[in-house]
PDB file of C-alpha atoms in Angstrom:
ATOM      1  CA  UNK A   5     181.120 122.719 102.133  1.00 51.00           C
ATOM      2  CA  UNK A   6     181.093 122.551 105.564  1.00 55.00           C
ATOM      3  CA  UNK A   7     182.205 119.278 106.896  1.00 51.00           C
ATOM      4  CA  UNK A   8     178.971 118.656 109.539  1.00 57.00           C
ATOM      5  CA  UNK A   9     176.904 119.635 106.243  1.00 54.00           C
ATOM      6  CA  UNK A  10     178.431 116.967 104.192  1.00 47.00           C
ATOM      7  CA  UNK A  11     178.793 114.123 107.349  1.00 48.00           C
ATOM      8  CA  UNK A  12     175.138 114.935 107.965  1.00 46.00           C
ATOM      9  CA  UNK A  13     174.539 114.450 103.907  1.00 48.00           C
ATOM     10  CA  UNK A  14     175.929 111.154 103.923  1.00 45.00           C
ATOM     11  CA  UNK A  15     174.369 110.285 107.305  1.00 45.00           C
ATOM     12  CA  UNK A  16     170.865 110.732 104.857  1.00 47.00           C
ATOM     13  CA  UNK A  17     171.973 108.759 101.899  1.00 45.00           C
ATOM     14  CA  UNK A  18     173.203 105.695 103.644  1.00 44.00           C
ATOM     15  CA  UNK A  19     170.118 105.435 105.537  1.00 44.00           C
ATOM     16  CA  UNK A  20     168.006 106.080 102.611  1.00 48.00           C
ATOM     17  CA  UNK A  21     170.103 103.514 100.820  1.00 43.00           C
ATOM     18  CA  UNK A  22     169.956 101.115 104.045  1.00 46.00           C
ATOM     19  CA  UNK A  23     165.977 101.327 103.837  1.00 41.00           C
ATOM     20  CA  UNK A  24     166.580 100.714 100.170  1.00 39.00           C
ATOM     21  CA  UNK A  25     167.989  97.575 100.503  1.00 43.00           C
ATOM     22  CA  UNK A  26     165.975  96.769 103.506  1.00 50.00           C
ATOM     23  CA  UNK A  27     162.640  96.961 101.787  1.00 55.00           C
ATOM     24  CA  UNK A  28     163.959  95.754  98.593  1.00 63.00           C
ATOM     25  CA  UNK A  29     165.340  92.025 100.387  1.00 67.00           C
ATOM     26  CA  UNK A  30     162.096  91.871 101.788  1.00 70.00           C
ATOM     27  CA  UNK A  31     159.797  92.168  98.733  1.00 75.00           C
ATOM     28  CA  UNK A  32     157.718  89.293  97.899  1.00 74.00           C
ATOM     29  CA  UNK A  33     158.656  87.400  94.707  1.00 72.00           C
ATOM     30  CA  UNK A  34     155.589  87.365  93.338  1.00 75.00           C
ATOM     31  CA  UNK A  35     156.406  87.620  89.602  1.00 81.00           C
ATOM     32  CA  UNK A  36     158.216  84.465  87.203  1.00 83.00           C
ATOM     33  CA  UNK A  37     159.529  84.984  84.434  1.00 87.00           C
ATOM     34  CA  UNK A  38     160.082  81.244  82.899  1.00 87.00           C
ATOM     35  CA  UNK A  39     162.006  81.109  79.174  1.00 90.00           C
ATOM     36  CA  UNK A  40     162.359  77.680  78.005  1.00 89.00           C
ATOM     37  CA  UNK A  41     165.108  77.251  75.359  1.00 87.00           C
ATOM     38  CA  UNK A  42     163.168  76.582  72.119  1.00 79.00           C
ATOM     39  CA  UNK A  43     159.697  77.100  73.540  1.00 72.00           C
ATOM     40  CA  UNK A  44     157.385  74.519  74.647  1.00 66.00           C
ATOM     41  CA  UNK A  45     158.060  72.477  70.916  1.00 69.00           C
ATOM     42  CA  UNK A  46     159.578  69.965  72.990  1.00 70.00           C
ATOM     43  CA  UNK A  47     156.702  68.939  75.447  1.00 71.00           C
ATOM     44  CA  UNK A  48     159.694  67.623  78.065  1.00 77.00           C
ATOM     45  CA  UNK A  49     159.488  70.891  79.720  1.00 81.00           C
ATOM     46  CA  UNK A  50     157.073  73.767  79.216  1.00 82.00           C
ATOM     47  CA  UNK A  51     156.447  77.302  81.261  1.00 85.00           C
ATOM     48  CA  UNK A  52     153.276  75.660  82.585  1.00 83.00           C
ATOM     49  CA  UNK A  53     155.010  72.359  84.024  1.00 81.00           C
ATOM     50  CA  UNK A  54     157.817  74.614  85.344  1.00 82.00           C
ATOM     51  CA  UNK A  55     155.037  76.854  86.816  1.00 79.00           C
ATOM     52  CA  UNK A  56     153.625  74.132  88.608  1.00 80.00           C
ATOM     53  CA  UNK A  57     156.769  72.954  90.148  1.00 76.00           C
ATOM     54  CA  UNK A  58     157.615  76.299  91.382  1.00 74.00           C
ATOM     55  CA  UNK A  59     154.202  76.901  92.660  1.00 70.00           C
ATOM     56  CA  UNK A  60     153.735  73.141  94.480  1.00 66.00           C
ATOM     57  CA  UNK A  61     157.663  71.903  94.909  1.00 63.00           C
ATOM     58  CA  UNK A  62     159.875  75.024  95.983  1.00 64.00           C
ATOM     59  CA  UNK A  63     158.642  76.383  99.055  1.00 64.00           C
ATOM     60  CA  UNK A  64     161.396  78.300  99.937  1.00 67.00           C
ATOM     61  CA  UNK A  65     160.653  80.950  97.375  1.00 69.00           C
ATOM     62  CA  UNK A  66     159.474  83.633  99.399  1.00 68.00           C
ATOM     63  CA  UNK A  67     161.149  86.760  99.453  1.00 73.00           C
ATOM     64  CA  UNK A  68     164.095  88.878  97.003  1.00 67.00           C
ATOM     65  CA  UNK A  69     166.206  88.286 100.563  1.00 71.00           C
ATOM     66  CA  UNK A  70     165.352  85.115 101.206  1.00 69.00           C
ATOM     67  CA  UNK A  71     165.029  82.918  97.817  1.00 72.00           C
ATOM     68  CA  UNK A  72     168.230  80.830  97.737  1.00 80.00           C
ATOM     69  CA  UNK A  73     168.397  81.278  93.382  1.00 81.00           C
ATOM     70  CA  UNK A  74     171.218  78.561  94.010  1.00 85.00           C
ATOM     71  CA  UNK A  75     169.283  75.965  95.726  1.00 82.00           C
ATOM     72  CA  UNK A  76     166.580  76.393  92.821  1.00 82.00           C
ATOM     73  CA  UNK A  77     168.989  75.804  90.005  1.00 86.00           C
ATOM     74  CA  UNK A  78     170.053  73.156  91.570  1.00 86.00           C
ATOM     75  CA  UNK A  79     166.894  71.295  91.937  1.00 84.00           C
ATOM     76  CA  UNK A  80     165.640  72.101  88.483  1.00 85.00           C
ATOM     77  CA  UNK A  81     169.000  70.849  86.766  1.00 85.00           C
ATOM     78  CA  UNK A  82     167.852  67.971  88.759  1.00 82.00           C
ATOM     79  CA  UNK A  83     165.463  66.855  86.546  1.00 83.00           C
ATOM     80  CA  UNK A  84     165.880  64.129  84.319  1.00 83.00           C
ATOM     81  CA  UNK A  85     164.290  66.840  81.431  1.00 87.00           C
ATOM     82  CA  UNK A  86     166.377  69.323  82.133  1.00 89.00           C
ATOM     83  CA  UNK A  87     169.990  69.999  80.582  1.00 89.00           C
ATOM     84  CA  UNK A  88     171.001  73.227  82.433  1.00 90.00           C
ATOM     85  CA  UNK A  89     169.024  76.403  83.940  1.00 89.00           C
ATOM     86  CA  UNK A  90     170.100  79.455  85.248  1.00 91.00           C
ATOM     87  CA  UNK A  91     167.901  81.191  87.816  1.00 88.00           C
ATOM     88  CA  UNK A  92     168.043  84.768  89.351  1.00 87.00           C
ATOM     89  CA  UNK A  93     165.978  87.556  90.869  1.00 80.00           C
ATOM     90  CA  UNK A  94     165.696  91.157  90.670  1.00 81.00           C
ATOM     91  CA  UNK A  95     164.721  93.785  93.133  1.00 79.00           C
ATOM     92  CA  UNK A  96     161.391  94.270  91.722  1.00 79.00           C
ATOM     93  CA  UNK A  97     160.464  90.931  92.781  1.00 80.00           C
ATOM     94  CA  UNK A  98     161.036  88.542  89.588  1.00 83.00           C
ATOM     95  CA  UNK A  99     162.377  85.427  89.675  1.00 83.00           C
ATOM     96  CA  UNK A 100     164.402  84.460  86.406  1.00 89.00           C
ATOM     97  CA  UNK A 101     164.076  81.037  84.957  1.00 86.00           C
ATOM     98  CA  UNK A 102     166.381  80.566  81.570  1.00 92.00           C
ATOM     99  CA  UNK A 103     165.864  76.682  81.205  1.00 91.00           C
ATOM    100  CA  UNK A 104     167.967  74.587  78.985  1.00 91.00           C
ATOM    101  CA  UNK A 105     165.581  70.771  78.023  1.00 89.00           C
ATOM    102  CA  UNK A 106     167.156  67.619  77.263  1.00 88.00           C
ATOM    103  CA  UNK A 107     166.583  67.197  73.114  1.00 87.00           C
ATOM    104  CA  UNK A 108     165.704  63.494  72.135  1.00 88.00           C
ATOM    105  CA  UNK A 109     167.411  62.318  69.713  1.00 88.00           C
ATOM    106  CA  UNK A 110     166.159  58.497  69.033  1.00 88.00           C
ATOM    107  CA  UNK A 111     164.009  56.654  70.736  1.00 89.00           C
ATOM    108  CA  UNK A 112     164.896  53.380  71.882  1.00 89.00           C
ATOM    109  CA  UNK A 113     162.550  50.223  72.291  1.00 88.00           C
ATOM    110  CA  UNK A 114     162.996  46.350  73.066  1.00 86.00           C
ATOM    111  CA  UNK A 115     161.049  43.094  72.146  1.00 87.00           C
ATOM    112  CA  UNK A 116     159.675  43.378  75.993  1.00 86.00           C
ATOM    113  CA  UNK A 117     158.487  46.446  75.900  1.00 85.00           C
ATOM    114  CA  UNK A 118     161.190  48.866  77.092  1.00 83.00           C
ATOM    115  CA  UNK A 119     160.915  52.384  75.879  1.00 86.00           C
ATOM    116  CA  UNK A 120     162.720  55.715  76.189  1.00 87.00           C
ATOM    117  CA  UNK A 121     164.483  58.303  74.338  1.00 88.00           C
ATOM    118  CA  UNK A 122     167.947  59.529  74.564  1.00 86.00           C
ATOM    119  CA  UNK A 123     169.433  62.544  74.081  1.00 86.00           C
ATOM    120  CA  UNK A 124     173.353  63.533  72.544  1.00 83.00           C
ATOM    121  CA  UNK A 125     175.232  62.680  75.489  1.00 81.00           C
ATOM    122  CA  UNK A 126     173.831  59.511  75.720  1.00 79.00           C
ATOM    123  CA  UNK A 127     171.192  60.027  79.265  1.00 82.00           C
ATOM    124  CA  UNK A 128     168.211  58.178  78.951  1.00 82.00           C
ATOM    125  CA  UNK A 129     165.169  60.407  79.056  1.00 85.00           C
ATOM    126  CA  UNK A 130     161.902  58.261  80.021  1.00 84.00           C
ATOM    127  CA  UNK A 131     158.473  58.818  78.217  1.00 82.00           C
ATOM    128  CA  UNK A 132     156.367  61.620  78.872  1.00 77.00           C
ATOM    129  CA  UNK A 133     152.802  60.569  78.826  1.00 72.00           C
ATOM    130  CA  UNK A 134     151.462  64.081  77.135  1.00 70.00           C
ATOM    131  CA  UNK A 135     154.037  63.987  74.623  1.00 75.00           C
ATOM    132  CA  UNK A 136     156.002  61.717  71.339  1.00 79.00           C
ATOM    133  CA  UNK A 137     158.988  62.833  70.055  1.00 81.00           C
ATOM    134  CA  UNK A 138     159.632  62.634  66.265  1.00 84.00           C
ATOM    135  CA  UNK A 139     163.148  60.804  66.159  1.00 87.00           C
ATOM    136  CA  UNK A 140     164.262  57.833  64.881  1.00 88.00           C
ATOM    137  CA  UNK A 141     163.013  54.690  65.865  1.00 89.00           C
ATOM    138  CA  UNK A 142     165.863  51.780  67.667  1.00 90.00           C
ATOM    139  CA  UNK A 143     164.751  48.550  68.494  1.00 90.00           C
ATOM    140  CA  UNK A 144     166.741  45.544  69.865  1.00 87.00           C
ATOM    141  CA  UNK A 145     166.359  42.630  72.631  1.00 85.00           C
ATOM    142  CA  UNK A 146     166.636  43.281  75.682  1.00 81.00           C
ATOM    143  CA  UNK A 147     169.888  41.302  76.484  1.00 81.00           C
ATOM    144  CA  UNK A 148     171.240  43.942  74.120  1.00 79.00           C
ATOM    145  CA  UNK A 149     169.923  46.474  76.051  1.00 76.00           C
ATOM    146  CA  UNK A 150     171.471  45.344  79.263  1.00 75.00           C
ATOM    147  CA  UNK A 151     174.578  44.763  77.058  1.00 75.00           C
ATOM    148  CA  UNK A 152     174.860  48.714  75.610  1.00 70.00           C
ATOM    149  CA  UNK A 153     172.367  50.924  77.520  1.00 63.00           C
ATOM    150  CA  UNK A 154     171.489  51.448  81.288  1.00 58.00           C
ATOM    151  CA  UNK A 155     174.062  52.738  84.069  1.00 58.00           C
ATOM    152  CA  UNK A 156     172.960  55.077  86.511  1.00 52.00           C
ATOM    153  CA  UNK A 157     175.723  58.209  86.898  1.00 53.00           C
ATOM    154  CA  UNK A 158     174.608  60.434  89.473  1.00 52.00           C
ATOM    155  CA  UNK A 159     171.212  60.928  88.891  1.00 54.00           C
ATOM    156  CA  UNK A 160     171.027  60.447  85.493  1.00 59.00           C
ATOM    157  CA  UNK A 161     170.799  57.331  83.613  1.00 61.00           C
ATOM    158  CA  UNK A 162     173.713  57.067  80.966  1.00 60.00           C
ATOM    159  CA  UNK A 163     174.661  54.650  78.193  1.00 60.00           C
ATOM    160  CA  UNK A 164     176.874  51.826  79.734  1.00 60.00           C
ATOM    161  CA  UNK A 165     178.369  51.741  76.515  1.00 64.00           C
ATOM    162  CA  UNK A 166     179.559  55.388  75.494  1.00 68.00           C
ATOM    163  CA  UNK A 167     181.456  54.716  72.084  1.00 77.00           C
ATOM    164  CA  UNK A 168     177.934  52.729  70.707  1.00 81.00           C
ATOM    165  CA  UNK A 169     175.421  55.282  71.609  1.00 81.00           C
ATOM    166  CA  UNK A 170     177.625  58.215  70.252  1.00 83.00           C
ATOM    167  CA  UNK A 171     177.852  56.100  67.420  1.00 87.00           C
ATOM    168  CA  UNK A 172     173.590  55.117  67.248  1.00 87.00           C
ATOM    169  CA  UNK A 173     172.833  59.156  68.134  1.00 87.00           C
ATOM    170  CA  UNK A 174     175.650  60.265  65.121  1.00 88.00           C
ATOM    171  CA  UNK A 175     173.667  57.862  62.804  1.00 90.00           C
ATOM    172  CA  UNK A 176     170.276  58.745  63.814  1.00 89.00           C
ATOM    173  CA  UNK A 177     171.140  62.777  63.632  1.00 88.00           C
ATOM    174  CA  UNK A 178     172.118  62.067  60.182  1.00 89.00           C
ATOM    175  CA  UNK A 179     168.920  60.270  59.361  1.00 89.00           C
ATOM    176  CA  UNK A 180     166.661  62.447  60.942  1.00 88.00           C
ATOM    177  CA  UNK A 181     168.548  65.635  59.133  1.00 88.00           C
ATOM    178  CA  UNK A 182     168.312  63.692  55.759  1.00 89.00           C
ATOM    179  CA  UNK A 183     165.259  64.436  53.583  1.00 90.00           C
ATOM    180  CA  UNK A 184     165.765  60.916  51.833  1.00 89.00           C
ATOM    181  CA  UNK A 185     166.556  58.800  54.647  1.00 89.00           C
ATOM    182  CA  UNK A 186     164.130  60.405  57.335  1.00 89.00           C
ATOM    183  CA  UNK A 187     161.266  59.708  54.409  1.00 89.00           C
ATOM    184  CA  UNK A 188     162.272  56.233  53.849  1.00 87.00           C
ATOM    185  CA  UNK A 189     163.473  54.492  56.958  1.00 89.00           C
ATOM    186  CA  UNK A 190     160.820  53.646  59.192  1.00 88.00           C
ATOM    187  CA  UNK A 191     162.831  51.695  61.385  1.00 88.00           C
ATOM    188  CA  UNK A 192     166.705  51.124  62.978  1.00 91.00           C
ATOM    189  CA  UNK A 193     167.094  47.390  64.566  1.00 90.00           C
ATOM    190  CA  UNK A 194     170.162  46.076  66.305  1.00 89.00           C
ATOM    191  CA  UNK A 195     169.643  42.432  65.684  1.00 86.00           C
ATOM    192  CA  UNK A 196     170.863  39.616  67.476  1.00 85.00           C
ATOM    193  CA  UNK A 197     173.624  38.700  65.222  1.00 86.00           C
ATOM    194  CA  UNK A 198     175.327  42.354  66.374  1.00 86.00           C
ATOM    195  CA  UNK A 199     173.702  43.892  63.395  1.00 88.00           C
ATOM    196  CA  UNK A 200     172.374  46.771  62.555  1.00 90.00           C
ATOM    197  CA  UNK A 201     169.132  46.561  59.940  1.00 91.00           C
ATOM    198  CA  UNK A 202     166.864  49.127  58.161  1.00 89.00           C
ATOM    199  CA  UNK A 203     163.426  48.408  58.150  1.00 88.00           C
ATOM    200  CA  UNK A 204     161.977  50.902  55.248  1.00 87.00           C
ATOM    201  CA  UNK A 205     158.941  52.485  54.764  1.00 83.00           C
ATOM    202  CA  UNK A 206     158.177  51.230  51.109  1.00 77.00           C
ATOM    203  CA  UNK A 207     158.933  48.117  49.337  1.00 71.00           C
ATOM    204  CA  UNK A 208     158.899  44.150  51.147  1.00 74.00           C
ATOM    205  CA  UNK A 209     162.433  44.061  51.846  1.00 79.00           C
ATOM    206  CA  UNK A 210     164.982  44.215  54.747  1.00 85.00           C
ATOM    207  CA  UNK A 211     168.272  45.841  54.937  1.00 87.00           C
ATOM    208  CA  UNK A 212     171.188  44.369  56.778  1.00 88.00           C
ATOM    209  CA  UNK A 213     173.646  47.826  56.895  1.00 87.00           C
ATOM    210  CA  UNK A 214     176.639  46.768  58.954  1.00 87.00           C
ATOM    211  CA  UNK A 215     178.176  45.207  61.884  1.00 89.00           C
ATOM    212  CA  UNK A 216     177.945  47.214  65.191  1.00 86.00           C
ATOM    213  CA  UNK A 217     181.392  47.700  65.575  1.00 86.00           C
ATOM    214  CA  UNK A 218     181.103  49.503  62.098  1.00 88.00           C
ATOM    215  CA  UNK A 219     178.077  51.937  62.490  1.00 86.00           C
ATOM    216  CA  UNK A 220     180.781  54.953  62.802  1.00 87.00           C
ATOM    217  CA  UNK A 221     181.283  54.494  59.528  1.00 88.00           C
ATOM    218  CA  UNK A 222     177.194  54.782  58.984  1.00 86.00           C
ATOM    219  CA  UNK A 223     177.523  57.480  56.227  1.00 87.00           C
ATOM    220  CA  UNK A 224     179.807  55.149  54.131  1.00 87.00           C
ATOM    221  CA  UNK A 225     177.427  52.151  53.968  1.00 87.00           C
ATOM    222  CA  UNK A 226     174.200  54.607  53.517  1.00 89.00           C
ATOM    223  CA  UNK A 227     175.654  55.661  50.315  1.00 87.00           C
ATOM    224  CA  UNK A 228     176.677  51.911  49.259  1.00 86.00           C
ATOM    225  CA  UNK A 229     172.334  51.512  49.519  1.00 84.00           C
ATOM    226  CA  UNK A 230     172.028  54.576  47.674  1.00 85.00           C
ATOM    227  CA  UNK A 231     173.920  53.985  44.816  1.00 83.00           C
ATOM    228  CA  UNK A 232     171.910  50.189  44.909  1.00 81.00           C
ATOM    229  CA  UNK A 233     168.682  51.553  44.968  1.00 77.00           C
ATOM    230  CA  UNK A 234     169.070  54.445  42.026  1.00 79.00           C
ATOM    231  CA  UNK A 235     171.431  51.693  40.468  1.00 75.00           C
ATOM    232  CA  UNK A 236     170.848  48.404  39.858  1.00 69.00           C
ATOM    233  CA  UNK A 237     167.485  48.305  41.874  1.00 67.00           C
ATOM    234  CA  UNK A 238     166.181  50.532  39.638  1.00 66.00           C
ATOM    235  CA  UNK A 239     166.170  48.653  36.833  1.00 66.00           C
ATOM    236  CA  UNK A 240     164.694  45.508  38.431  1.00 67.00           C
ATOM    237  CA  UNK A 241     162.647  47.334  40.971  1.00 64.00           C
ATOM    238  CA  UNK A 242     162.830  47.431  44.762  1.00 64.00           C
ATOM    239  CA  UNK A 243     160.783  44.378  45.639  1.00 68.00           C
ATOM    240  CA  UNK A 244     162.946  42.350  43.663  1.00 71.00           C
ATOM    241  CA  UNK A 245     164.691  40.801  46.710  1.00 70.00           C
ATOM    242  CA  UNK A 246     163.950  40.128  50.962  1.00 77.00           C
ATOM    243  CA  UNK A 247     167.118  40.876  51.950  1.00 79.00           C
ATOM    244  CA  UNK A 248     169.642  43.266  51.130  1.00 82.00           C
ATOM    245  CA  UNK A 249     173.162  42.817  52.669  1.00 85.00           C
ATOM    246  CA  UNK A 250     175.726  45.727  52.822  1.00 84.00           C
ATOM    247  CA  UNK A 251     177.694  44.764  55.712  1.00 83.00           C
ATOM    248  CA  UNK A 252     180.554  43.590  53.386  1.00 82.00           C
ATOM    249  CA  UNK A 253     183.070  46.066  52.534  1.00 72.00           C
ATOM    250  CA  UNK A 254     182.897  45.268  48.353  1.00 68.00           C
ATOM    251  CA  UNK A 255     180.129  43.879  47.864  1.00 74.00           C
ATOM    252  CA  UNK A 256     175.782  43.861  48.393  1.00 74.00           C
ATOM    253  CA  UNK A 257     174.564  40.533  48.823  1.00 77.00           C
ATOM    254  CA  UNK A 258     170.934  40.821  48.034  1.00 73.00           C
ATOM    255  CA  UNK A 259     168.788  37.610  48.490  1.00 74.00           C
ATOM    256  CA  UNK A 260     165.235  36.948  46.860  1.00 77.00           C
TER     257      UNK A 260
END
């Protein structure tokens, strides 16, 4: 081929490649695709509440050129709802949202009135007004609370206390994933005596389950109340007694 033929060639692609790119970088984004991990079960984050944010918070979403995908993702990771995101675009216009939520794991409440949930690495998610999560239920004082629960990190709000709430979030995974124990425990309380107590749905009665410093060792003392209640307490029934006491390592203390 002659050589002016072939210079003149690529003379025709590069600009028809250069308008290519041109027109493409300045195409509107004017399409979203939004994918929130697990759908909109959650009620933390859903397509519409992203929508809305995009639409009335990101303003510099203009163009495929000009959209800074990095400065999005940033700002949506941002939020206290939000675990991780990725965001990109494509040359037809589309801007990518692949959105990672926060999952509540137990909610948390005090005898004041505090209330939030938390999620498994131990960041405190506040209440959302349009939606209840279905987790496990923690109450305690709030001198406790300031004891075990609020630092700010960043901006998140984390556990001061990491080894306790990886301990409370193991224990209330395992309740929440037990048939048995999700059906029967109404209610977790870390008492002032540095104890943790089941409130149950049925019977009259309150169970002290261990110390604090013991809850790692949750699954251990669960089965001790097991073995009591399709034992001996099922023989003399479950409203025999107020107060059942497992906290001891070989023995129940149960008290009428």
């Amino acid at each position: 081929m002659d050589l002016s033929i072939a210079a003149a060639m690529f003379a025709i692609a590069a600009a028809g490649l250069s308008h290519y790119y041109s027109s493409t970088r300045a195409r509107r984004i004017d399409k979203f695709d939004i994918k929130i991990e697990g759908g909109d079960t959650l009620g933390f984050v859903t397509v519409d509440k992203v929508r809305t944010l995009v639409d009335d918070s990101l303003g510099w979403v203009t163009t495929v050129g000009g959209t800074d995908v990095r400065r999005i993702e940033k700002y949506i990771d941002s939020m206290i709802y939000v675990l991780d995101s990725e965001v990109y675009k494509d040359e037809s216009g589309t801007l990518h949202m692949e959105i990672a939520p926060r999952i509540p794991r137990v909610r948390v409440m005090t005898y004041g009135g505090e209330s939030f949930y938390m999620d498994d690495y131990g960041v405190i998610i506040p209440r959302c007004a349009d939606f209840v999560a279905d987790v496990p239920l923690v109450t305690m004082s709030d001198s406790a609370l300031s004891e075990y629960m609020p630092h700010v990190a960043g901006n998140k709000i984390i556990s001061k206390n990491y080894n306790f709430t990886d301990n409370l979030i193991n224990f209330a995974v395992k309740v929440e994933s037990d048939p048995f124990w999700s059906d029967f425990i109404a209610q977790i309380n870390l008492n002032e005596a540095g104890e943790i107590e089941i409130i149950p749905r049925i019977g009259s009665h309150k169970v002290i389950l261990c110390e604090v410093s013991d809850l790692g060792s949750a699954d251990i003392f669960l089965g001790k109340l097991y073995k009591l209640y399709f034992g001996q307490l099922k023989q003399t029934g479950w409203n025999r007694y107020s107060l059942i006491n497992l906290k001891y390592n070989k023995m129940a203390v149960c008290t009428k």
